[in-house]
Structures are given as structure tokens and as C-alpha cells.
Short mmCIF file of C-alpha atoms and ligand atoms in Angstrom, two decimals:
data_model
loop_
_atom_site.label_atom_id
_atom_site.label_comp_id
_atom_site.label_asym_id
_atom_site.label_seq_id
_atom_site.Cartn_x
_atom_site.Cartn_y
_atom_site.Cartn_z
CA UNK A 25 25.55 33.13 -18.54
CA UNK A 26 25.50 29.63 -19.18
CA UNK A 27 22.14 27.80 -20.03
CA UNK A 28 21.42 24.74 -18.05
CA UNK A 29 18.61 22.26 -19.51
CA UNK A 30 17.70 21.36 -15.99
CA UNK A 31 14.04 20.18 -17.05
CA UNK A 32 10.79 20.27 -15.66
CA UNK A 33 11.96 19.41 -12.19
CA UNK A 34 9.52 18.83 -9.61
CA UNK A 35 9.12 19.04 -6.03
CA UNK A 36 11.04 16.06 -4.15
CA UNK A 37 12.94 15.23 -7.71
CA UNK A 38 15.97 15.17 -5.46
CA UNK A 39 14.66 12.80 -3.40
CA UNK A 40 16.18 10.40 -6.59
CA UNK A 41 19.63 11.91 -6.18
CA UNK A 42 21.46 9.04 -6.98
CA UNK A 43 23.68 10.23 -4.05
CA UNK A 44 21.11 10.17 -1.56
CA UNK A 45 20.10 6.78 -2.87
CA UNK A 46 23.73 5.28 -2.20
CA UNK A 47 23.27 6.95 1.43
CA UNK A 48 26.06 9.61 0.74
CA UNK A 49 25.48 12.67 2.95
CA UNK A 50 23.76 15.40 0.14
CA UNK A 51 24.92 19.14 -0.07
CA UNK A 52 23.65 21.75 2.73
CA UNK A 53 21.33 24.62 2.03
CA UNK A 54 20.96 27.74 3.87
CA UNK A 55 18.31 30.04 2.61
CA UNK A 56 18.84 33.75 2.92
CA UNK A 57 14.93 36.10 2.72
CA UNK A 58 15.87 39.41 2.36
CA UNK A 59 12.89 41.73 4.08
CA UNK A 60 15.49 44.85 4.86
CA UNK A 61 13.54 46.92 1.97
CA UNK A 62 11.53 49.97 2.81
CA UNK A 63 9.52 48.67 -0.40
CA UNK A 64 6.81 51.38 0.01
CA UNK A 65 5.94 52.41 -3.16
CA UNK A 66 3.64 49.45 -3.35
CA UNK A 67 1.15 50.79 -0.69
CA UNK A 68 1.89 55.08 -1.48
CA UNK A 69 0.93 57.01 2.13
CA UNK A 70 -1.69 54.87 3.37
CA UNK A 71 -0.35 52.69 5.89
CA UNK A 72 3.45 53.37 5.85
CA UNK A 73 3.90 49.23 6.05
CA UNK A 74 6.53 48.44 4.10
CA UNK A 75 5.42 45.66 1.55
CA UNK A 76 6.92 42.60 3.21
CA UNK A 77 4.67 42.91 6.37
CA UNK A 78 1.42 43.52 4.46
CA UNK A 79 -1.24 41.66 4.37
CA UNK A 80 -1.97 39.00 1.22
CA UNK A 81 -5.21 37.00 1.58
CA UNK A 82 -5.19 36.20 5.21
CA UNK A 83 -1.05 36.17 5.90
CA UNK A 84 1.87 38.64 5.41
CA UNK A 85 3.83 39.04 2.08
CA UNK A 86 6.87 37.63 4.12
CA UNK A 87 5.02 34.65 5.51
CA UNK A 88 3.98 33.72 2.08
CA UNK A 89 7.73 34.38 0.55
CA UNK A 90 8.87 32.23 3.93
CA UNK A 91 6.80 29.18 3.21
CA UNK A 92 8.41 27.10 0.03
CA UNK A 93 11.78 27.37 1.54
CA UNK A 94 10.38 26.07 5.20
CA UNK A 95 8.55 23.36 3.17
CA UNK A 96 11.84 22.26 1.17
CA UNK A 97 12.96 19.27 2.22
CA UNK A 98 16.59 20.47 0.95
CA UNK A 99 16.21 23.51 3.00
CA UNK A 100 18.39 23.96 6.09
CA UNK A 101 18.43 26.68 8.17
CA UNK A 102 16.32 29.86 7.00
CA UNK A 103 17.47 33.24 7.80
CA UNK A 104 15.70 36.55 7.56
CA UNK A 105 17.12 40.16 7.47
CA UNK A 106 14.89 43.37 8.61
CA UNK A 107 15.57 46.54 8.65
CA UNK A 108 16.04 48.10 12.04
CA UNK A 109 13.10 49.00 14.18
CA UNK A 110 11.00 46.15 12.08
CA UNK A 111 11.55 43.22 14.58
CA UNK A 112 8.07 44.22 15.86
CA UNK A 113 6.61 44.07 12.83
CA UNK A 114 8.27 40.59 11.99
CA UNK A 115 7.24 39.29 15.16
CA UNK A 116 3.45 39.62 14.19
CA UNK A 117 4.01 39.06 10.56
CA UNK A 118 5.65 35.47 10.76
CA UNK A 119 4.81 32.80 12.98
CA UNK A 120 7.99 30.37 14.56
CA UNK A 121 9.62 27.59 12.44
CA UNK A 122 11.93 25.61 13.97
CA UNK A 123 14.15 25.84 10.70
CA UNK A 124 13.65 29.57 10.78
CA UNK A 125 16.58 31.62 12.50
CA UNK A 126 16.07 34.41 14.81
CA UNK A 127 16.26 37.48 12.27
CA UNK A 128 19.14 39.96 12.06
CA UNK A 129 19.54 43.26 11.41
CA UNK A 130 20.76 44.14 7.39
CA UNK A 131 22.62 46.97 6.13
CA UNK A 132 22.13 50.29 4.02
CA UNK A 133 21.53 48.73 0.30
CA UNK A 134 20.36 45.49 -0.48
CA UNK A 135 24.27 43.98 -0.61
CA UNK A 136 25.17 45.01 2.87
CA UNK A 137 22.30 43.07 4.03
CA UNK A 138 23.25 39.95 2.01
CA UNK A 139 26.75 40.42 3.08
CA UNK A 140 25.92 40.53 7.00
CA UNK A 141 23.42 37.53 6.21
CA UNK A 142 25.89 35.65 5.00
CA UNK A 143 28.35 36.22 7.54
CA UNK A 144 25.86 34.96 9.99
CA UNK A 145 26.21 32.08 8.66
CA UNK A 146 29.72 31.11 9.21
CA UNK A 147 28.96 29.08 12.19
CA UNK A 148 26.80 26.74 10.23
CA UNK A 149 28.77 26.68 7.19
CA UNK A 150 26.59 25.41 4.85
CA UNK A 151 27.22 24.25 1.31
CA UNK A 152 24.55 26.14 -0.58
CA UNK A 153 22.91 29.10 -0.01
CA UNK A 154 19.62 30.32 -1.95
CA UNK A 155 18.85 34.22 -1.48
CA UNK A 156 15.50 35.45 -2.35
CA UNK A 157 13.74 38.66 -2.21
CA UNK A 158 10.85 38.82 0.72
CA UNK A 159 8.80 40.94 -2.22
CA UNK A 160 8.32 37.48 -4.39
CA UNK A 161 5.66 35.44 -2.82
CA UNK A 162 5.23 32.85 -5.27
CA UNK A 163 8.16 30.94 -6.03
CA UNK A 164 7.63 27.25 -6.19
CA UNK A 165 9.57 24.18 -4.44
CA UNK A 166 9.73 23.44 -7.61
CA UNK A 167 11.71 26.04 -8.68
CA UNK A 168 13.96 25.55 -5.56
CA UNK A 169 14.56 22.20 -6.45
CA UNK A 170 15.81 23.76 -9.44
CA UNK A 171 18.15 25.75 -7.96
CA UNK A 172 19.56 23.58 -5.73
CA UNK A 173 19.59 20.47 -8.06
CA UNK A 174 21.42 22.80 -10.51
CA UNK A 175 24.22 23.96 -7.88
CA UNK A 176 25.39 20.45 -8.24
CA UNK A 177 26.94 21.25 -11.08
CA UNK A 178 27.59 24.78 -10.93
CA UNK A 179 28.81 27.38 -8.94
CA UNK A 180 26.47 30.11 -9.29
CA UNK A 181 22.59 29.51 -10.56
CA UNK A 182 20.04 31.96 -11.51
CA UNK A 183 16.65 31.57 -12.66
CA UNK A 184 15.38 33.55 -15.55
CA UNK A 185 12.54 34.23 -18.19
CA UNK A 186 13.47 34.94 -22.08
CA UNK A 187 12.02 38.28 -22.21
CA UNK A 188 9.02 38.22 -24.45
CA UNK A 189 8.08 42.14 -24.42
CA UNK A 190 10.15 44.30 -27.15
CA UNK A 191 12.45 46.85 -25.66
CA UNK A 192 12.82 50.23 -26.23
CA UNK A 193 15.08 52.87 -24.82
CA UNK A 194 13.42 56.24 -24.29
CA UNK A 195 15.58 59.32 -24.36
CA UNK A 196 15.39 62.14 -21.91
CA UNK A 197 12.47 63.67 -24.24
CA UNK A 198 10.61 60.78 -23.66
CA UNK A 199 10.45 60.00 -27.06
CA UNK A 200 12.00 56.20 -28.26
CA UNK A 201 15.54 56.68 -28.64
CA UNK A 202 16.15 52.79 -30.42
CA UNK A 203 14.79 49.67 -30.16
CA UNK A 204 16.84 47.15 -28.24
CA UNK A 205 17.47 43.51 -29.59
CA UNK A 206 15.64 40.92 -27.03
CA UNK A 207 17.85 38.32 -28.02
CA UNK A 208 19.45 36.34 -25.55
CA UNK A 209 17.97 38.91 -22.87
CA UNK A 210 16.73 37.64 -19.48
CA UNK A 211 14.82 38.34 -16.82
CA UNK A 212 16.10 37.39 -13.74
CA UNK A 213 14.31 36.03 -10.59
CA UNK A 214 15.31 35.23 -7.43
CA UNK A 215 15.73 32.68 -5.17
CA UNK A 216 19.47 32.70 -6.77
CA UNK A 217 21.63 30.19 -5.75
CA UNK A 218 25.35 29.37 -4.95
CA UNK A 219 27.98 27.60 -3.17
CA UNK A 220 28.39 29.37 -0.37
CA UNK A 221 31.87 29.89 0.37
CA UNK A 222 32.18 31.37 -3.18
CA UNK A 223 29.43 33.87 -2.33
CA UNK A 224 30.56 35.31 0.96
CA UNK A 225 34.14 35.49 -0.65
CA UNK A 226 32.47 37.68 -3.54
CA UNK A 227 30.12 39.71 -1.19
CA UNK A 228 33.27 40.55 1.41
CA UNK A 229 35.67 41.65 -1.26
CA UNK A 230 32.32 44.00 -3.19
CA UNK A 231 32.18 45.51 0.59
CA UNK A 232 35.88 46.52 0.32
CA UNK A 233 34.90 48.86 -2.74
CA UNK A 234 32.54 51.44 -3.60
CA UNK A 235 30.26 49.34 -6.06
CA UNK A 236 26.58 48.60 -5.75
CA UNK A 237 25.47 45.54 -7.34
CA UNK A 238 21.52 45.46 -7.79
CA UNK A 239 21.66 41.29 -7.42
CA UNK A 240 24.21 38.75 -5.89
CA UNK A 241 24.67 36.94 -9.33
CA UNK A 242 26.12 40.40 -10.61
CA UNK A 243 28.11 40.18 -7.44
CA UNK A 244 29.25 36.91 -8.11
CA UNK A 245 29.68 37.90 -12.18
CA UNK A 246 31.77 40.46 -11.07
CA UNK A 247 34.29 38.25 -8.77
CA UNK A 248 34.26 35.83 -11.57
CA UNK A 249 32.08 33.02 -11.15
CA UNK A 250 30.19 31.80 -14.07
CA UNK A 251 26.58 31.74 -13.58
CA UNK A 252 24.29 29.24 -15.03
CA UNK A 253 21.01 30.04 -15.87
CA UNK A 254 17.41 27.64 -15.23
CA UNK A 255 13.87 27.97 -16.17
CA UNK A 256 12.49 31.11 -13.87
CA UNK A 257 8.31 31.21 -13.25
CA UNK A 258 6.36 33.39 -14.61
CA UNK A 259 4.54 33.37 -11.34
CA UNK A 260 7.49 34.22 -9.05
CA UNK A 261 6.63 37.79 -10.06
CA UNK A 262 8.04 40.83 -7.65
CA UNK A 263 5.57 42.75 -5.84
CA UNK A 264 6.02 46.11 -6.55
CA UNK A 265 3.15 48.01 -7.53
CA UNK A 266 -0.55 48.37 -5.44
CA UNK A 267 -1.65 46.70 -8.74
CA UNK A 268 0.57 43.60 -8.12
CA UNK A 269 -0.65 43.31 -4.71
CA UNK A 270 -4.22 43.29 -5.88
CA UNK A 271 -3.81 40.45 -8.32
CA UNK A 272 -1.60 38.64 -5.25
CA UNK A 273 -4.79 39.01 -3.46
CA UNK A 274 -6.88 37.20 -5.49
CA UNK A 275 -4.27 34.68 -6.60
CA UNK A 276 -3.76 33.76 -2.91
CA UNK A 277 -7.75 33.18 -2.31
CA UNK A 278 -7.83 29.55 -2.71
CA UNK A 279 -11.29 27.42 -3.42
CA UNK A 280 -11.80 23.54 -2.31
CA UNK A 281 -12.11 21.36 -5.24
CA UNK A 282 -13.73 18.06 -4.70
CA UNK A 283 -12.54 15.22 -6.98
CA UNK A 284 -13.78 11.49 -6.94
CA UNK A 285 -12.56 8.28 -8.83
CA UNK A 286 -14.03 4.91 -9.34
CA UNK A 287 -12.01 1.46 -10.70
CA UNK A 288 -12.46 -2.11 -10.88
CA UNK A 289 -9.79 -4.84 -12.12
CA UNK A 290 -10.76 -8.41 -12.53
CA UNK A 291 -9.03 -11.24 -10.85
CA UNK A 292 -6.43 -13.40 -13.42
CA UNK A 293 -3.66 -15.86 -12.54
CA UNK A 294 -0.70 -14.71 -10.90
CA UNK A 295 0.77 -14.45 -7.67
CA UNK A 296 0.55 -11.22 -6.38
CA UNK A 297 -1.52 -7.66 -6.71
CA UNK A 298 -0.48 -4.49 -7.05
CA UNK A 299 -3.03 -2.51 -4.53
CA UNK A 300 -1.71 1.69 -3.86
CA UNK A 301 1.44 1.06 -5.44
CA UNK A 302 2.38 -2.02 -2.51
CA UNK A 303 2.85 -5.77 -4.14
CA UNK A 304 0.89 -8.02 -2.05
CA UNK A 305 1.32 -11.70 -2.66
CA UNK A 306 -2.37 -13.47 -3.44
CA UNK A 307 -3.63 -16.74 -5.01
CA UNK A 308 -4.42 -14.43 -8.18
CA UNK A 309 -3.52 -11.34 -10.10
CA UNK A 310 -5.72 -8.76 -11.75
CA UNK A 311 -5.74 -8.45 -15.36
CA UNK A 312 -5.12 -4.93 -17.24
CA UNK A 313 -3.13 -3.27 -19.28
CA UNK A 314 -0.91 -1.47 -16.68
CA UNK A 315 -0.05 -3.36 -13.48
CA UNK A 316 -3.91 -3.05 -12.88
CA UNK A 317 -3.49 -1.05 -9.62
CA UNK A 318 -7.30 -0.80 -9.18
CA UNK A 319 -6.39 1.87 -6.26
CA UNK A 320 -4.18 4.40 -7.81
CA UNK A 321 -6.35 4.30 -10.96
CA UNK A 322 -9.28 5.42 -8.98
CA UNK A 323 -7.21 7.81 -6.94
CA UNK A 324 -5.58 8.97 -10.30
CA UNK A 325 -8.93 9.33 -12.14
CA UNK A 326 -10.29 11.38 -8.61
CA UNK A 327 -7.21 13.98 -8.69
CA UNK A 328 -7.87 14.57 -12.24
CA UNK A 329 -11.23 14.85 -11.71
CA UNK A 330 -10.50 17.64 -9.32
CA UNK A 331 -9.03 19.34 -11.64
CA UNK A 332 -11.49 18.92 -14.65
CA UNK A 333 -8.28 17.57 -16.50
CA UNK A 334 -10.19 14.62 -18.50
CA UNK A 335 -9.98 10.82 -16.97
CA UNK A 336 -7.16 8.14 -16.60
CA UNK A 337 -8.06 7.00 -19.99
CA UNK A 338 -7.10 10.00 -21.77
CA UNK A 339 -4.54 10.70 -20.29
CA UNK A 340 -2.68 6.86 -20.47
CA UNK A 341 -4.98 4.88 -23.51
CA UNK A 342 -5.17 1.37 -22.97
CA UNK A 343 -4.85 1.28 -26.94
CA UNK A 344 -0.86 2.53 -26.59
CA UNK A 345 1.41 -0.19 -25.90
CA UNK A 346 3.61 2.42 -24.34
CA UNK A 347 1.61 1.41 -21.26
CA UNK A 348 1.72 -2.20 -21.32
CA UNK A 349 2.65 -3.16 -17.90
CA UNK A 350 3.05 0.65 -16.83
CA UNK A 351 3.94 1.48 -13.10
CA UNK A 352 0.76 2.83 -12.05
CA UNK A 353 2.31 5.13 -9.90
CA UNK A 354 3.51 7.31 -12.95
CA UNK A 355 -0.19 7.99 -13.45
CA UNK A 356 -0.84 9.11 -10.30
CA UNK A 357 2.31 11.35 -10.49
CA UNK A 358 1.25 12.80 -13.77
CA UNK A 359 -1.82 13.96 -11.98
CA UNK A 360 -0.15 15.39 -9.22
CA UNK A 361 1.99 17.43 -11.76
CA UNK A 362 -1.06 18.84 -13.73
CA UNK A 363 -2.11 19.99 -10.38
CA UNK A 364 0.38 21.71 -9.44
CA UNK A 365 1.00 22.89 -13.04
CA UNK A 366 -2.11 25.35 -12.44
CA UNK A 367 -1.49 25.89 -8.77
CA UNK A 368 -3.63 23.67 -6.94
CA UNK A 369 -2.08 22.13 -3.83
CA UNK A 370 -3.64 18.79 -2.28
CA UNK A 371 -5.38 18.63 0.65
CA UNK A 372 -6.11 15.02 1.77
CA UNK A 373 -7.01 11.91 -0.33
CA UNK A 374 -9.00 8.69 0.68
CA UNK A 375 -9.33 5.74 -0.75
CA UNK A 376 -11.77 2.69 -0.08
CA UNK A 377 -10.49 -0.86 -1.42
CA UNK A 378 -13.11 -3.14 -1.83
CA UNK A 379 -12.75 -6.85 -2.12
CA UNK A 380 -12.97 -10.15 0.12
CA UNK A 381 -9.17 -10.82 -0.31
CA UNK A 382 -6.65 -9.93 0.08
CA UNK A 383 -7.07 -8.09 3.40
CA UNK A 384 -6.20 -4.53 3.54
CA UNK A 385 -5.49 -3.89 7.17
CA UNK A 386 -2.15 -5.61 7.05
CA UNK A 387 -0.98 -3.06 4.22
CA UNK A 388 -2.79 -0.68 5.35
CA UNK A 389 0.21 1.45 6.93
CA UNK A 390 2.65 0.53 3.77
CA UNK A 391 0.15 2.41 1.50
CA UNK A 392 -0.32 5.14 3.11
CA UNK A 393 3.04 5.99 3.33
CA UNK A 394 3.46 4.90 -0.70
CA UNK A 395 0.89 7.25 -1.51
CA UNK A 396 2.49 10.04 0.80
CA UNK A 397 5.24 9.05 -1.04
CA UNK A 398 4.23 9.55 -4.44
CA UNK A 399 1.92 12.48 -3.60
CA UNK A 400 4.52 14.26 -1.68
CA UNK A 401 1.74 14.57 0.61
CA UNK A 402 2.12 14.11 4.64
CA UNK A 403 0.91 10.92 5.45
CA UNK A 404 -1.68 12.56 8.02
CA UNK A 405 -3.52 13.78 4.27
CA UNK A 406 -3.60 9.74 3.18
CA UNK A 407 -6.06 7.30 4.21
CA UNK A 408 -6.49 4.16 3.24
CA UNK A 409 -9.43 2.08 4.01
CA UNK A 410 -10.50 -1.40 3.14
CA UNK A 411 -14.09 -3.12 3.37
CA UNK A 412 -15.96 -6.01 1.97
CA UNK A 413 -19.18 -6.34 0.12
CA UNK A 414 -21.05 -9.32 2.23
CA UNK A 415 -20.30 -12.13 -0.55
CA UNK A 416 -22.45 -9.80 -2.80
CA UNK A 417 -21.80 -8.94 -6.26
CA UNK A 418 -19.00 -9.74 -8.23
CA UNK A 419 -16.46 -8.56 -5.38
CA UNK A 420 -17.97 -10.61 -3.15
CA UNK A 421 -18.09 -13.72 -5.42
CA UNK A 422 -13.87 -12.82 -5.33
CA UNK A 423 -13.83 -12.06 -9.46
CA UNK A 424 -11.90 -8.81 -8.96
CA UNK A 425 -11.37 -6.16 -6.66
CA UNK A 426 -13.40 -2.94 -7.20
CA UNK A 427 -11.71 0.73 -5.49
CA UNK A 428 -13.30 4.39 -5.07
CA UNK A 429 -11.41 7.71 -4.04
CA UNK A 430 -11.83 11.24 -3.06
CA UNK A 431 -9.22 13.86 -3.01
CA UNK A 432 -10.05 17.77 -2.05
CA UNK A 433 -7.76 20.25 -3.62
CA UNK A 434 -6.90 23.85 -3.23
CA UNK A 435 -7.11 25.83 -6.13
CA UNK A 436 -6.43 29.18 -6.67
CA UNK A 437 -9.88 31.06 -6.81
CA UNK A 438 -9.87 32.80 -9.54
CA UNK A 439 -12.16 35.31 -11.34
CA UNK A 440 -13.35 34.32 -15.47
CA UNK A 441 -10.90 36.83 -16.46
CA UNK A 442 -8.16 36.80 -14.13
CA UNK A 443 -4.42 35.99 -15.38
CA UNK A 444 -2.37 34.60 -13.50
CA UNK A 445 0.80 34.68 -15.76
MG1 MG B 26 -8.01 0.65 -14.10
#
């Protein structure tokens, strides 16, 4: 395998593909979730479900696997494979998408079912395909955009984890037989990813023999395609055990955290403000050290407060010059990383502008959607209110504009001495 420094890539880092910039047409992406598994050694004799149709905090295990890929803005067509006599089961377990393709029937092992999968997708031929197993619930967008961002460059992607455990072989006694080196070993996740033409070529010619292949990038090994290797979660763990699917449980319970931020910026010369990340023109500017965006400091300094993760100020000093002048809106990004860093997903934010002039209403719209924007957030979550202070106080005498936010976000609920990786 070949190891590809894709970096901390986030979700919507495509959306800066130079290519989709210059208005060239980007790569298609099927996904393939495989829930043909019988999978029942996660839930021994009690119900019989097999473990991509049980229940995880409210929604099935296959839901939950379903949702980053429907989310994806790279994402194309989805397509699920059952085993036979499961459509009933699917039908209550997942809800309709319009991306989401009425689900076939797979095959004996795990390959036939990738192989038929994939041959359903001749028709819409896409360029990618990402195949991921309906038993791991928590893989990120982010970690799709890693795929995907890294099947620009290569053929055949898989994401992995340096194992950290030592290894030892045990002989039939059960006694250690020899320690094996952990160098250069990997764990590998899925969703794996690769051009898809390559894929169905490997699949269809693996059918024609007698070999089972326990994943497609051994598939894909095997008909000679290199396969690079990116940054796998430790999250995007495989449900296996009734002991996984407890801690699943409880990392799927989710708790509202409130967060609230506060900023003023006084008034200077210039010609223009920077108010939510939109330049408005204005008799004055407002002095600071950034580009004194009174709004996203507030809304930065409430999302961090959400998170108990410190203030704007320690996270961006005023005292290092690599600030001077900073885009604001790298602040507020920073914030939305840390928060998704520990698994908290953003619920709405609001923010109140307060000042005679300039007016709000006019930009009101243009925020919103920069703050979507930056947030990755549907627009519906971002509101953006302005109001005056009567001529009172120091905003109303028009020395500088003062701004307040609130932002809920869901965390994972989690018990004092929980783990989640
Ligand atoms: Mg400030």
C-alpha cells in the first residue's frame, strides 16, 4: 500500500476543488452499503435480527451507517444490498431518500454481493464508487471526503489505523506461538474507495474463480491496482460484539449544549465593515486586530463556549501578529472543527447585530447564507437578526457596533467514564 498524506480533511473541503472552482464538471460517486450479512453474533438467540436492522439509540444500525453518505454532498446515488427475505425488515429500518436506490438482492459471501451491486450500477456509470459495511455506524463525512478527495489521485483508496495493540499468534494449544512485528501493519476500515470501472473489472474476473476475498481492496490488490492508504477513525469501529452495540448505544444518545458569545468593535476610519463574514460599505470601519468582524467573533466565542473549549482569545491572541488582519471566518471554522473533533454536530445558531448603522436587513439574506457557508450548516439553522439600541449607550451614540450569539449543539452524551475511542 501506498501512504497518502491526505491531511486533516474536513467536511465540504472539496467544495475548494480547484476544479469545481473553474466550473469543470467534478468526478461521480456512487456509494455501495452492504447490509447482506446475517451478522448475528452481535445479538446471540434473542431476537434473531441480524445487526444491521437493530435498534441504536432511537434508529436502526443501517439508518445510522446510511446517513454520512446521504449527507455527502459528493455522494450520488446510494445503493443498498439485503439479503433475501430482509426487504421487510429494510422497509421499517430505513426511511426514503431520494438519493437512496431501491435495494437489491446480494449474493452468498460478502463479494458476490459487491459484485451484483456493482453491476447495478452500469446504467449510471459513475466515476467513483465508495463501499462500506452496514455494521460501521460511525464513519464521518469527513472521512468520506477523504476517500473521495484521495481517488483523485489514485485508483484504489483505503482507510486505515497503524495498529497500536502488539500481536501475537497463538498456536493450536492456545499457548503464544511468536510475537508478530506491528510495523507497517494496518487496520483497515471501510468506506473503501475506487474508480469504478477498475472495481467492477476486478470483482467480475474474482467471480470467474474460486477465491474469496474478505475486502474489495484485496480484490482490487489481487487484479493489480495499487491501493493508497488515508487516515481511518478510530470511531468508524465495526459492530460486532453485544458489547459494541452497548457502547454504540450510549455514543448515539446525544445531549443539547447551549453556547453564547458576546463582542463589541469600535468604529475607526475606513470605508467598509466586515459584519458575518459580508463587506458592507459604511462611512467608517471598526478597529481590531483581525478584520474586527464583531459578529463571527461573538458567534465564534458562543460555539466554543458550547463546547467548554476556552474563548476566541485563546484560541487566536491578539498579542500574535499571525492574526493581524486575520479572516475572521478562519476562527469561526476552527470552532466548527473542535466541534466536530469530539463529535458534536450543530444545531442552529443566532446572532443579534446591534448598532444604528449600517442597517442589517439589507444583508441580512447574504449572511445567512455566509454563515451556512462556513458552518456547513443549512441555512434554515442560521439566523441573523439586527436591532438598535434607541440612541442609548455607546451603540447608539454610533462609536462601534456591539454583537451577541447563541448556538445549541449536539453532543454525544456521555457517561464520566465512557471512551469513545
Ligand atoms: Mg472581537
Amino acid at each position: 500500500m501506498q501512504q497518502v498524506f491526505a491531511g486533516p480533511a474536513l467536511p465540504g473541503s472539496l467544495a475548494n476543488d480547484p476544479d469545481r472552482e473553474a466550473g469543470r464538471p467534478s468526478m461521480t460517486c456512487a456509494a455501495i452499503v452492504l447490509a447482506a450479512g446475517a451478522g448475528r453474533r452481535a445479538d446471540p438467540g434473542e431476537t434473531g435480527a441480524a445487526k444491521q436492522f437493530r435498534n441504536l439509540a432511537g434508529r436502526s444500525v443501517l439508518a445510522r451507517a446510511l446517513d454520512p453518505f446521504l449527507d455527502h454532498p459528493e455522494i450520488g446515488p446510494v445503493q443498498v444490498v439485503l439479503r433475501r427475505g430482509t426487504q421487510a425488515a429494510y422497509a421499517r429500518a430505513v426511511a426514503p431518500h431520494p438519493r437512496l436506490l431501491a435495494p437489491i438482492i446480494g449474493g452468498e459471501r460478502r463479494q458476490d454481493s459487491v459484485r451484483i451491486a456493482l453491476d447495478s450500477l452500469v446504467g449510471a456509470a459513475p466515476d467513483l464508487v465508495l463501499i462500506h459495511d452496514a455494521a460501521r455506524p460511525f464513519a464521518s463525512g469527513a472521512l468520506i471526503s477523504r476517500v473521495v478527495e484521495a481517488l483523485a489521485s489514485h485508483r484504489a483508496v483505503v482507510p486505515g489505523l497503524a495498529v497500536g495493540d502488539t500481536l501475537k499468534r497463538i498456536a493450536a494449544s492456545g499457548h503464544v506461538a511468536e510475537t508478530v512485528p506491528r510495523d507497517g501493519l494496518y487496520a483497515v476500515q471501510t468506506p473503501q474507495g475506487f474508480a469504478y470501472r477498475e472495481i467492477l473489472a476486478a470483482h467480475r474476473r474474482a467471480a470467474a474463480t474460486a477465491l474469496t476475498f474478505t475486502d474489495d481492496a484485496a480484490v482490487a490488490e489481487w487484479n493489480g491496482l495499487s491501493v493508497a492508504l488515508v487516515d481511518g477513525e478510530a470511531r468508524n469501529r465495526k459492530l460486532t460484539t453485544p458489547e459494541d452495540f452497548q457502547l454504540a448505544e450510549r455514543l448515539f444518545r446525544t445531549e443539547t449544549r447551549i453556547g453564547s458569545g458576546f463582542d463589541v468593535h469600535r468604529f475607526g476610519p475606513g470605508d467598509h465593515v466586515m459584519l458575518c463574514g459580508v463587506r458592507i460599505p459604511h462611512s467608517y470601519g471598526l478597529l481590531g486586530h483581525s478584520d474586527a468582524d464583531v459578529g463571527l467573533h461573538a458567534l465564534t466565542d458562543a460555539l466554543l463556549g458550547s463546547i467548554a473549549s476556552g474563548d476566541i482569545g485563546s484560541h487566536f491572541p491578539p498579542t500574535d501578529p499571525q492574526w493581524r488582519g486575520a479572516d475572521s471566518a478562519d476562527f469561526l471554522r476552527r470552532a466548527r472543527d473542535l466541534t466536530a473533533e469530539i463529535g458534536g454536530r450543530l444545531v442552529n445558531v443566532d446572532v443579534t447585530l446591534i448598532c444604528e448603522a449600517p442597517r442589517v436587513s439589507p444583508h441580512r439574506e447574504a449572511m445567512r447564507a455566509r454563515l451556512a457557508d462556513i458552518l456547513e450548516l443549512d441555512v434554515a439553522r442560521v439566523a441573523v437578526k439586527g436591532t438598535t439600541s434607541e440612541r442609548l449607550g455607546f451603540t447608539g451614540r454610533g462609536e462601534g457596533i456591539a454583537a451577541q450569539a447563541v448556538v445549541t449543539v449536539a453532543l454525544p452524551a456521555m457517561e464520566a467514564d465512557d471512551e469513545i475511542e
